[in-house]
Short mmCIF file of N, CA and C in Angstrom, two decimals:
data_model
loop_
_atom_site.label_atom_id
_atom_site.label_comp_id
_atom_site.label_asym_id
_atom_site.label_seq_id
_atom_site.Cartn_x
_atom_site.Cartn_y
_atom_site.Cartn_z
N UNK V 13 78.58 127.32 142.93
CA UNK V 13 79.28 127.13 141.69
C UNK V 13 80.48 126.21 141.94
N UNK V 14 80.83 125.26 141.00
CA UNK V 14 81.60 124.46 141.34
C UNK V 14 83.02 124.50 140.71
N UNK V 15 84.32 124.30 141.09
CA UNK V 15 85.39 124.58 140.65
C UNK V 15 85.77 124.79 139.14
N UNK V 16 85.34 123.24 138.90
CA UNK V 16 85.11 123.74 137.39
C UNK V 16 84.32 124.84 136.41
N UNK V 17 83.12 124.96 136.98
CA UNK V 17 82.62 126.13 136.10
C UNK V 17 83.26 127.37 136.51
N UNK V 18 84.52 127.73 137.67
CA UNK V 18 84.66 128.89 137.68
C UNK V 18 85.55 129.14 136.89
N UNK V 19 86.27 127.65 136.59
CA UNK V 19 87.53 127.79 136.26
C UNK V 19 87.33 128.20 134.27
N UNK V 20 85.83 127.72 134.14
CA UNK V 20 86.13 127.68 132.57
C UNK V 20 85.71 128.87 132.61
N UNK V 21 84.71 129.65 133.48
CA UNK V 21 84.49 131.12 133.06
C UNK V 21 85.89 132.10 133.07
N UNK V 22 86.41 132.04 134.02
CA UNK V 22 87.42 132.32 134.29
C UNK V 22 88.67 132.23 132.97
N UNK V 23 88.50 131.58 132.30
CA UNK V 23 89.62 130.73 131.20
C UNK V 23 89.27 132.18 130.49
N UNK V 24 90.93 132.83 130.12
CA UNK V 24 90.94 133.18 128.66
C UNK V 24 90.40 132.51 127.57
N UNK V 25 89.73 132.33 126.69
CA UNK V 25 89.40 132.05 125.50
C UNK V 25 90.66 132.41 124.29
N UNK V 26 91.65 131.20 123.88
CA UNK V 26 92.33 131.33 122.91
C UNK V 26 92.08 131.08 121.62
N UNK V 27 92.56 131.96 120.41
CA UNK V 27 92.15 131.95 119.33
C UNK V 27 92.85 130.06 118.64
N UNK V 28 92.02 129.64 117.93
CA UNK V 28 92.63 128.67 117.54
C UNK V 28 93.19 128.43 116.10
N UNK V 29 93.89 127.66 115.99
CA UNK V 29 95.08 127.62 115.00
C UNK V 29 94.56 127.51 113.64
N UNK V 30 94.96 128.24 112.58
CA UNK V 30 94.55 127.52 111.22
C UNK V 30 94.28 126.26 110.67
N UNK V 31 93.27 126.11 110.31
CA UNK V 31 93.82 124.74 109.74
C UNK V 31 94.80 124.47 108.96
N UNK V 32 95.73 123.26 108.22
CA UNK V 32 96.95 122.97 107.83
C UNK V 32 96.46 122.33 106.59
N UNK V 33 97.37 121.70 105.67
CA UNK V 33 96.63 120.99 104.40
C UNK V 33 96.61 119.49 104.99
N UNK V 34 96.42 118.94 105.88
CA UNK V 34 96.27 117.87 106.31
C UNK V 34 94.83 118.25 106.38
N UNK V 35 94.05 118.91 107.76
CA UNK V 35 92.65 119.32 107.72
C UNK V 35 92.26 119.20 106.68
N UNK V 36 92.30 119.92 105.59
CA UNK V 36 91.29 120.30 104.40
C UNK V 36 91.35 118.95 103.60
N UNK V 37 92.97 118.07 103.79
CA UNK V 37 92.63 116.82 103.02
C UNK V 37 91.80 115.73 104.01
N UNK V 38 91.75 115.90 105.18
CA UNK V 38 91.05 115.09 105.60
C UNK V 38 89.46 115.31 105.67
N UNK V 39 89.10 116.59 105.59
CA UNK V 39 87.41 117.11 105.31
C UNK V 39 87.29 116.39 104.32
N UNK V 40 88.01 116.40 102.74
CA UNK V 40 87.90 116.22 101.84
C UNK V 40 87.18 114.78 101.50
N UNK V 41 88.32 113.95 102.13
CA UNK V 41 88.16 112.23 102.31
C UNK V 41 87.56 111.80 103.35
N UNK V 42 86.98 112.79 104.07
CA UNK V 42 86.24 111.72 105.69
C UNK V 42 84.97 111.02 105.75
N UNK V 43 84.79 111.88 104.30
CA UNK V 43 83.09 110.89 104.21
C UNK V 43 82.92 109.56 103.29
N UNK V 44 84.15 109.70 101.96
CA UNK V 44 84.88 108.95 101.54
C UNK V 44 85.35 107.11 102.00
N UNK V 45 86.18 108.15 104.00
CA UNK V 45 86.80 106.87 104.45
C UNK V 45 85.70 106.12 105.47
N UNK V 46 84.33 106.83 105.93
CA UNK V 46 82.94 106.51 106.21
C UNK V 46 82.73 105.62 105.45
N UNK V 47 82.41 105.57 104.17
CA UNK V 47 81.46 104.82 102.94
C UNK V 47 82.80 103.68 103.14
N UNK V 48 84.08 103.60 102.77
CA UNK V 48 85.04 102.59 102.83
C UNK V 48 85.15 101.91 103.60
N UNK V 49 84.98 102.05 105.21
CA UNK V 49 85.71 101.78 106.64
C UNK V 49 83.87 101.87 107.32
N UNK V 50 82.96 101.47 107.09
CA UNK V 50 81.66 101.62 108.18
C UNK V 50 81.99 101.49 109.47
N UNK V 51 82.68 100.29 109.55
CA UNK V 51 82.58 99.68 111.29
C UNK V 51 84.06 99.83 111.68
N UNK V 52 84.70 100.96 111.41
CA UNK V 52 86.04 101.51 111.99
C UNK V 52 85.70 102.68 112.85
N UNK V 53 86.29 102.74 113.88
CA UNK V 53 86.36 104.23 114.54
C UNK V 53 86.61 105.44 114.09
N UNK V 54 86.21 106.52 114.37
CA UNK V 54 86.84 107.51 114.07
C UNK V 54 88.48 107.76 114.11
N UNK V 55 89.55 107.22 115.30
CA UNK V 55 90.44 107.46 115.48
C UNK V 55 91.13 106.56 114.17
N UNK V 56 90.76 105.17 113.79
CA UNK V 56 91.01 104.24 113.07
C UNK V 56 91.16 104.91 111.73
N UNK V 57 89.95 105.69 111.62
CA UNK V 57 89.85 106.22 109.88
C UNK V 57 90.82 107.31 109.57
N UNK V 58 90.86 108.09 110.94
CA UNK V 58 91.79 109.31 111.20
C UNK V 58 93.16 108.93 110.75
N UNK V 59 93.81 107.35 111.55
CA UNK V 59 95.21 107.04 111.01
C UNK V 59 95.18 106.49 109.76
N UNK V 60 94.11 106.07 109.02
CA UNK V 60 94.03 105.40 107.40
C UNK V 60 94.69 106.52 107.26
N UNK V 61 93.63 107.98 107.17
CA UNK V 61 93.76 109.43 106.62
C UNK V 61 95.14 109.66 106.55
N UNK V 62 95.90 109.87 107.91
CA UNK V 62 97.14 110.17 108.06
C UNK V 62 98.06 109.43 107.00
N UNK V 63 97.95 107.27 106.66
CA UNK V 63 98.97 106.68 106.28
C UNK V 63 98.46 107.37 104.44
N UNK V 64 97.05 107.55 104.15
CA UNK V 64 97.12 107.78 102.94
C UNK V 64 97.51 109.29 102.57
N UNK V 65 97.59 110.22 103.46
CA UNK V 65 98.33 111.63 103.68
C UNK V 65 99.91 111.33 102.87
N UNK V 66 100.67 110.31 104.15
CA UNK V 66 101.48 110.28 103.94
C UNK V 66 101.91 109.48 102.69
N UNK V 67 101.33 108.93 101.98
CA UNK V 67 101.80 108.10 100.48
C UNK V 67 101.48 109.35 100.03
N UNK V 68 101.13 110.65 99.67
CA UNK V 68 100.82 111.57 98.59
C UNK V 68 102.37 111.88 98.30
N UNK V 69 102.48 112.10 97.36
CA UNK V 69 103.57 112.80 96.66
C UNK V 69 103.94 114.59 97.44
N UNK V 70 104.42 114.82 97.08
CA UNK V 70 104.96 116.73 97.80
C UNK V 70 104.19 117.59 97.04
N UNK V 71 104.16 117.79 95.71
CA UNK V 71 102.84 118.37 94.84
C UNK V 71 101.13 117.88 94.87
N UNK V 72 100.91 116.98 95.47
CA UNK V 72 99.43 116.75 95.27
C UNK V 72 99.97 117.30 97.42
N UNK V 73 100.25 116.96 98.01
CA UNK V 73 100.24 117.49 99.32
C UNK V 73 100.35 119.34 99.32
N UNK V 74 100.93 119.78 98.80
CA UNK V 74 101.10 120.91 98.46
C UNK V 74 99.58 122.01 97.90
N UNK V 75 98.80 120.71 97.16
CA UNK V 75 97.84 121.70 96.73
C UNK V 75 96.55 121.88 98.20
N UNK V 76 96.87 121.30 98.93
CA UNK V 76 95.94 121.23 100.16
C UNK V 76 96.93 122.45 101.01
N UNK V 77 98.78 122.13 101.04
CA UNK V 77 98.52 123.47 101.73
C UNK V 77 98.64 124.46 101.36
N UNK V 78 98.56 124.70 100.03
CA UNK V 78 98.13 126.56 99.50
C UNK V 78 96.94 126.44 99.53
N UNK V 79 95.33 125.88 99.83
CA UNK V 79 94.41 125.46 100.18
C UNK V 79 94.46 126.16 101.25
N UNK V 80 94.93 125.43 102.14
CA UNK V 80 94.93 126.13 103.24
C UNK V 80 95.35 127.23 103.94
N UNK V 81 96.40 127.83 102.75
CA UNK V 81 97.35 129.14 103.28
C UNK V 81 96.66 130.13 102.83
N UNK V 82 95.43 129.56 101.58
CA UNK V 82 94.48 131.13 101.01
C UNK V 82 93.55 130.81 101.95
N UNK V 83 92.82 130.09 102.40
CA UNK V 83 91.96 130.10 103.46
C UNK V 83 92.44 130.67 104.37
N UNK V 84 93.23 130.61 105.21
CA UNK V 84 94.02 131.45 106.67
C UNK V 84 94.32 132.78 106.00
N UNK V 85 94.88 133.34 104.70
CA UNK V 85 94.66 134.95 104.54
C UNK V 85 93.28 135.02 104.08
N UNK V 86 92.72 134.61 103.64
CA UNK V 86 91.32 134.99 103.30
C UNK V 86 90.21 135.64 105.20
N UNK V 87 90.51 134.59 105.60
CA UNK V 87 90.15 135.06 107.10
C UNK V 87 90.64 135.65 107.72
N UNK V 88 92.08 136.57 107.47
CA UNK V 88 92.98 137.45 107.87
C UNK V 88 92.78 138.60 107.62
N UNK V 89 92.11 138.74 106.36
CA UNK V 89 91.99 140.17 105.85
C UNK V 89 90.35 140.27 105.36
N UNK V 90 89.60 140.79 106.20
CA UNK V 90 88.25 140.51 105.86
C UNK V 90 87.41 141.38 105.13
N UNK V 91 88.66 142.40 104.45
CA UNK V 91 88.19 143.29 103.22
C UNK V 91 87.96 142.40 101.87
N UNK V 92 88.85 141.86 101.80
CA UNK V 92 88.67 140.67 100.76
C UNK V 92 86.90 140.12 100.64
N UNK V 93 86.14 139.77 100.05
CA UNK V 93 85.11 139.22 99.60
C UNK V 93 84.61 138.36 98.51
N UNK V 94 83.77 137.74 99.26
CA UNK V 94 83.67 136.16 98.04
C UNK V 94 82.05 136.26 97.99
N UNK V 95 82.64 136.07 96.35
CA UNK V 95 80.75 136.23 95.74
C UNK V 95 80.95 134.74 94.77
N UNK V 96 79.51 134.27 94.75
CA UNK V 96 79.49 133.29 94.12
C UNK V 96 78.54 133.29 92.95
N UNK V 97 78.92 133.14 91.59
CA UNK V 97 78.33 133.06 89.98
C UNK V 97 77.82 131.72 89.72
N UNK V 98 76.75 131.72 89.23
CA UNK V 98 76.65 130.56 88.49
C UNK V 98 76.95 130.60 86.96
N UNK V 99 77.48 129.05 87.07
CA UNK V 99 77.99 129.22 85.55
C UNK V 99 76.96 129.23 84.50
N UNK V 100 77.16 130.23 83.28
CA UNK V 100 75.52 130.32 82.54
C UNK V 100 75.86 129.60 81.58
N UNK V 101 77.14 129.39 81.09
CA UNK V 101 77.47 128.49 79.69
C UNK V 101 76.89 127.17 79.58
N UNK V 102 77.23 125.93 81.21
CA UNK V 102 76.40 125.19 80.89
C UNK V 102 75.06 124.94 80.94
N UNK V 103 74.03 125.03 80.91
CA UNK V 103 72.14 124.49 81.13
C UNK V 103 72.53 123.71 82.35
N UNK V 104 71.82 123.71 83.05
CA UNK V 104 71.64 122.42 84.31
C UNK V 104 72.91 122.20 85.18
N UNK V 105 73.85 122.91 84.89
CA UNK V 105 74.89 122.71 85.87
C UNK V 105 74.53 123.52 87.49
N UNK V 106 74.70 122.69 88.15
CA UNK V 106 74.16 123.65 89.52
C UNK V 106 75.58 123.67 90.36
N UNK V 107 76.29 123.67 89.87
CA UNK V 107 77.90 124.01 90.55
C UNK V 107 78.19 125.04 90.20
N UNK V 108 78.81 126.29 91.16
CA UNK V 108 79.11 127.70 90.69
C UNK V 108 80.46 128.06 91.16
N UNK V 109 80.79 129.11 90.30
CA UNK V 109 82.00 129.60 90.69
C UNK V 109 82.15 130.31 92.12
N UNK V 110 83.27 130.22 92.32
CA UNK V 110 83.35 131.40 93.38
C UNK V 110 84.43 132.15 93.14
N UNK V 111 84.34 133.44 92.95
CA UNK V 111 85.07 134.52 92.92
C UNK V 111 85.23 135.14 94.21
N UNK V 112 86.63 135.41 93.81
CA UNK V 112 87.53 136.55 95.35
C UNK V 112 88.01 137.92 95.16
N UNK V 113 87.48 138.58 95.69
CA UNK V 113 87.86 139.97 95.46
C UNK V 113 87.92 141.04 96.21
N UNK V 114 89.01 142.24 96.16
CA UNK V 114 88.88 143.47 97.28
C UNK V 114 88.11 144.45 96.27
N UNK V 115 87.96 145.70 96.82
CA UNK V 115 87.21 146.72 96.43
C UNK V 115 88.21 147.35 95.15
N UNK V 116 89.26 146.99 94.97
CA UNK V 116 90.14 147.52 93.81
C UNK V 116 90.05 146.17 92.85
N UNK V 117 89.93 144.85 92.91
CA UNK V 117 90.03 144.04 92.05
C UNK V 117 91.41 144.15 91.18
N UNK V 118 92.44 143.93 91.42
CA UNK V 118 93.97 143.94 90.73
C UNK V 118 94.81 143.52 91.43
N UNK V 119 95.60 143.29 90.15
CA UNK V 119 96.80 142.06 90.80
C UNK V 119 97.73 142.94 91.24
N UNK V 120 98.27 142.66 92.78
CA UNK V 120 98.89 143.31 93.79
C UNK V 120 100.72 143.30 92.83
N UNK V 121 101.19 144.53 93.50
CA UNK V 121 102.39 144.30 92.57
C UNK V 121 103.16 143.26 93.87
N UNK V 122 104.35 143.02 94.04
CA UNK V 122 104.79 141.97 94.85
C UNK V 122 105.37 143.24 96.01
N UNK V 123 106.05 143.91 95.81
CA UNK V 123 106.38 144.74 96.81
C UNK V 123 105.39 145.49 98.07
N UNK V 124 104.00 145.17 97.24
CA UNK V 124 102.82 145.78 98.11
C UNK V 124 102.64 144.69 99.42
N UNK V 125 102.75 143.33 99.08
CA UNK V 125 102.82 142.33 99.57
C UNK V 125 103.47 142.26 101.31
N UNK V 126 102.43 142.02 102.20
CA UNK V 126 103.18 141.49 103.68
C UNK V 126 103.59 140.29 103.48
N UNK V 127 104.39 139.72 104.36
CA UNK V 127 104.92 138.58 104.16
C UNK V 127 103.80 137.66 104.43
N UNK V 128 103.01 137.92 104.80
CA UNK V 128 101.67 136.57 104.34
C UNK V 128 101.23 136.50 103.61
N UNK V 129 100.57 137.80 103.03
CA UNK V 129 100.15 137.59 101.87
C UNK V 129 101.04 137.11 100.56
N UNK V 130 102.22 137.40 100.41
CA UNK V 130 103.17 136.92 99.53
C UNK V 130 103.34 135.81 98.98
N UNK V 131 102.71 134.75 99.83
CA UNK V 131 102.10 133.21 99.93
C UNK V 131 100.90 133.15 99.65
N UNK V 132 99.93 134.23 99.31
CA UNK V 132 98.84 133.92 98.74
C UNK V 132 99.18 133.60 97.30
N UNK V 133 97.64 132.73 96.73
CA UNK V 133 98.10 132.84 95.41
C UNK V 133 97.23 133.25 94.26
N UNK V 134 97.43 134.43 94.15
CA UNK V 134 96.69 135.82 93.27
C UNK V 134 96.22 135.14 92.11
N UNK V 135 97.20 135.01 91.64
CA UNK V 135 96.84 134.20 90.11
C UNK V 135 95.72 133.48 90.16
N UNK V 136 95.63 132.72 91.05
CA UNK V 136 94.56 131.87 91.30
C UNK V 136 93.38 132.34 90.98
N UNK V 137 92.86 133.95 91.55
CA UNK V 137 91.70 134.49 91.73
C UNK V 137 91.79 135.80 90.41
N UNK V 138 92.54 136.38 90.89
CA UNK V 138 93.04 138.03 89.54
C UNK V 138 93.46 137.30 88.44
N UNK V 139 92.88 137.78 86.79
CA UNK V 139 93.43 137.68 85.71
C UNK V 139 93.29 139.09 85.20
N UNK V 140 95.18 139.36 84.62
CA UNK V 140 95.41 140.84 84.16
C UNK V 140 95.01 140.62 82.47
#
């Protein structure tokens, strides 16, 4: 066996980091900056991503990271569950909702709230 393979068996395995609202805006646009940029690199399209990151305003940046802050509690608390509806109102629409929900379905009062979840955003999913 050679140094290296002892060393990676050997390796703790660390949990890795949430993604941020940069990630989710760059999933968003990477196939986007593909179809725009063909014969650019990956690293190339990566810094477009970043300079057009950085022209967003603080509110359109913002909606990527509460994006990303219900995604990181959503995977935090894995009582929570997501079912997905299709919508019946329109004929032929094949895009569906997705609904979020715990086994009580109700809007948390704020005091129930850990400080992570407090940054979720309920409204989003619960209507009282």
């Amino acid at each position: 066996m050679t140094n290296s393979n002892r060393s990676r068996r050997n390796h703790v395995s660390r949990s890795l980091r949430a993604p941020n609202g940069f990630s989710f805006y760059f999933k968003f646009i990477k196939n986007y900056l593909k179809n725009d940029y063909p014969n650019h690199s990956p690293q190339k399209r990566m810094k477009i991503a970043s300079e057009k990151w950085n022209a967003l305003t603080d509110s359109e940046k913002n909606q990527y990271k509460k994006f990303a802050n219900d995604d990181r509690v959503l995977k935090q608390n894995p009582d929570l569950a997501v079912v997905q509806a299709s919508n019946v109102n329109e004929p032929g629409n094949n895009k569906s909702l997705i609904m979020i929900f715990s086994d009580l379905s109700s809007h948390p009062v704020a005091s129930d709230l850990s400080s992570e979840e407090s940054f979720f955003d309920y409204d989003k999913y619960y209507k009282d």
